[in-house]
Amino acid sequence: MGTSEPGTERLQRWIAGHRRVFALTGAGCSTASGIPDYRDDQGEWKRRPPVMIQAFRAEDAVYRRYWARACAGWRRFSTAAPGAAHRAFAAWETAGTLWRLVTQNVDGLHQRAGSRAVIDLHGRLDVVICLGCGARTPRADLQTVMSEANPGWQSVAEPAPDGDADIDAAAVDAFVAPHCERCGGLLKPDVVFFGENVPGERYEAARAALAEADALLVAGSSLMVYSGFRFVRQAHEAGLPIAIVNRGRTRGDDLADLKVEGDVGSLLTDAIAARVPAGDAAR
Ligand SMILES: [Zn+2]
């Protein structure tokens, strides 16, 4: 920091200087796709904090509210398209120097843009698991079940992070929440809720990938969630170069060798395009 060199050029040089980059991405990569971020530029909650796993399991009202909001927000979430940041990462992977992509997002948009070497750190919203019997079912199927169980139910919904929506209390009260068709158990999207840990095997896979990387790039995350921040600490302790691209401050700024502020999609698109000249992507 502190030089007058434009961010894109510094980022381009940083990317060109490494052969096995471990990238960690967050909500800032998906905001352009219409999926809002939880936090503002200062890393503070923009709105009511998300549901905690303990309350989700223990309180009927919390469970019902979660699924009412999820039902209302699904169409918007499921029709979101990959944006510039997702496409830039896919192009970078094709170019061969993006080693592994670990995302805190649960929207699957990196994969839909063409990325392959992805670890979904916090899971995926398009799969539902039963907390009783462990059955896994497509989230899209559950949408049909919820619609049939709530004929005529609708609400004016504002989209919110993680595929849910802000809806009014009366609509929540009227909503019939879904349960497992096999065992009657509670259903939960296959994502890591606040208050839950990342599954150990998944975390170890990401940790091992970082151990084999030669640099860490963070894109579109404030790093306020420890499950993401700990990779920055691991990289720092291993002496790896760290670059952060984000709009606003992050918890990792003091550990970064390069911090570029601005729109993640356009910054990465420009930097990767410079790194990967047209027609050179298959090299
Ligand atoms: Zn079940």
Coordinates of C-alpha atoms in Angstrom, one line a residue, residues 15-169:
I15 CA -1.2 -12.6 -10.0
A16 CA 1.4 -12.9 -12.7
G17 CA 4.0 -13.5 -10.0
H18 CA 2.5 -16.6 -8.5
R19 CA 2.0 -20.1 -9.9
R20 CA -0.2 -21.8 -7.4
V21 CA -2.6 -19.3 -5.9
F22 CA -5.2 -20.3 -3.3
A23 CA -8.2 -18.0 -3.6
L24 CA -10.7 -17.4 -0.8
T25 CA -13.9 -15.7 -2.0
G26 CA -16.9 -14.2 -0.2
A27 CA -20.2 -12.4 -0.6
G28 CA -18.6 -9.5 -2.5
C29 CA -18.2 -11.8 -5.5
S30 CA -21.9 -12.4 -5.7
T31 CA -23.5 -9.0 -4.9
A32 CA -23.4 -8.2 -8.6
S33 CA -25.5 -11.3 -9.2
G34 CA -28.2 -9.8 -7.0
I35 CA -27.3 -11.8 -3.8
P36 CA -26.9 -9.2 -1.0
D37 CA -24.0 -9.1 1.5
Y38 CA -24.5 -9.4 5.2
R39 CA -22.0 -6.7 6.1
D40 CA -21.3 -3.1 5.2
D41 CA -17.9 -1.6 4.3
Q42 CA -16.9 -1.5 7.9
G43 CA -17.6 -5.2 8.4
E44 CA -20.6 -4.5 10.6
W45 CA -24.0 -6.2 10.2
K46 CA -26.2 -4.4 7.7
R47 CA -29.3 -5.9 9.1
R48 CA -30.5 -8.4 11.7
P49 CA -27.8 -11.1 12.1
P50 CA -28.6 -14.4 10.5
V51 CA -30.3 -17.3 12.3
M52 CA -28.3 -19.3 14.8
I53 CA -28.3 -23.1 14.6
Q54 CA -29.3 -23.5 18.2
A55 CA -32.4 -21.4 17.8
F56 CA -33.2 -23.1 14.5
R57 CA -33.2 -26.5 16.1
A58 CA -35.0 -25.6 19.3
E59 CA -37.6 -23.0 18.5
D60 CA -40.6 -23.6 16.2
A61 CA -41.0 -19.9 15.5
V62 CA -37.4 -19.5 14.3
Y63 CA -37.6 -22.7 12.2
R64 CA -40.9 -21.5 10.6
R65 CA -39.5 -18.0 10.0
Y66 CA -36.4 -19.4 8.4
W67 CA -38.3 -21.6 5.9
A68 CA -40.9 -18.8 5.2
R69 CA -38.1 -16.5 4.3
A70 CA -36.3 -19.1 2.3
C71 CA -39.4 -20.0 0.4
A72 CA -40.0 -16.4 -0.5
G73 CA -36.4 -15.8 -1.5
W74 CA -35.8 -18.9 -3.5
R75 CA -36.9 -17.8 -7.0
R76 CA -34.6 -14.8 -6.8
F77 CA -31.7 -16.9 -5.5
S78 CA -32.1 -19.8 -7.8
T79 CA -32.2 -17.7 -10.9
A80 CA -29.1 -15.6 -10.1
A81 CA -26.5 -15.7 -12.8
P82 CA -22.7 -15.7 -12.4
G83 CA -21.1 -12.3 -12.5
A84 CA -17.8 -10.8 -13.6
A85 CA -15.9 -12.1 -10.5
H86 CA -17.1 -15.7 -11.1
R87 CA -16.1 -15.5 -14.8
A88 CA -12.7 -14.0 -13.9
F89 CA -11.9 -16.9 -11.5
A90 CA -13.0 -19.5 -14.1
A91 CA -10.7 -17.9 -16.7
W92 CA -7.9 -17.8 -14.2
E93 CA -8.3 -21.5 -13.4
T94 CA -8.2 -22.3 -17.1
A95 CA -5.0 -20.3 -17.4
G96 CA -3.4 -22.7 -14.9
T97 CA -2.1 -20.6 -12.0
L98 CA -5.2 -20.7 -9.8
W99 CA -4.5 -23.7 -7.7
R100 CA -7.7 -23.9 -5.6
L101 CA -10.7 -21.8 -4.9
V102 CA -12.3 -21.9 -1.5
T103 CA -15.6 -20.0 -1.3
Q104 CA -17.6 -18.9 1.7
N105 CA -20.6 -18.4 -0.6
V106 CA -23.3 -21.0 -0.8
D107 CA -24.8 -20.1 -4.2
G108 CA -22.8 -22.4 -6.5
L109 CA -22.2 -19.5 -8.9
H110 CA -18.4 -20.2 -9.2
Q111 CA -19.2 -23.7 -10.5
R112 CA -21.9 -22.4 -12.8
A113 CA -19.3 -20.0 -14.3
G114 CA -17.0 -22.9 -15.0
S115 CA -14.7 -23.2 -12.0
R116 CA -13.8 -26.8 -11.1
A117 CA -11.3 -26.7 -8.3
V118 CA -13.8 -25.3 -5.8
I119 CA -14.3 -26.1 -2.1
D120 CA -17.7 -24.9 -0.8
L121 CA -16.5 -24.1 2.7
H122 CA -19.9 -23.3 4.0
G123 CA -21.9 -25.8 1.9
R124 CA -24.4 -25.4 -0.8
L125 CA -27.9 -24.0 -0.6
D126 CA -29.2 -26.2 -3.4
V127 CA -29.2 -29.3 -1.2
V128 CA -31.4 -30.0 1.9
I129 CA -30.5 -32.4 4.7
C130 CA -32.8 -34.0 7.3
L131 CA -31.5 -33.5 10.8
G132 CA -33.3 -36.7 11.9
C133 CA -32.4 -39.3 9.3
G134 CA -29.7 -37.6 7.3
A135 CA -31.6 -37.8 4.0
R136 CA -30.3 -35.4 1.3
T137 CA -32.8 -34.0 -1.2
P138 CA -32.6 -31.2 -3.9
R139 CA -33.7 -27.8 -2.5
A140 CA -35.7 -27.3 -5.7
D141 CA -37.9 -30.3 -4.8
L142 CA -38.6 -28.9 -1.4
Q143 CA -39.7 -25.6 -3.0
T144 CA -42.5 -27.6 -4.7
V145 CA -43.4 -29.3 -1.4
M146 CA -43.6 -26.0 0.4
S147 CA -45.7 -24.4 -2.3
E148 CA -48.2 -27.3 -2.2
A149 CA -48.3 -27.1 1.6
N150 CA -49.0 -23.4 1.5
P151 CA -51.6 -22.8 -1.3
G152 CA -52.1 -19.2 -1.9
W153 CA -49.4 -18.2 0.4
Q154 CA -47.4 -15.2 -0.7
S155 CA -45.6 -12.3 0.7
V156 CA -43.9 -9.2 -0.5
A157 CA -40.3 -10.1 -0.1
E158 CA -37.1 -8.2 -0.1
P159 CA -34.2 -10.5 -1.1
A160 CA -31.7 -11.1 1.7
P161 CA -28.4 -13.0 2.0
D162 CA -28.1 -16.8 1.7
G163 CA -31.3 -17.1 -0.4
D164 CA -33.8 -15.9 2.1
A165 CA -35.9 -12.8 2.2
D166 CA -37.3 -10.2 4.6
I167 CA -41.0 -10.8 4.9
D168 CA -43.7 -9.5 7.2
A169 CA -44.6 -11.2 10.5

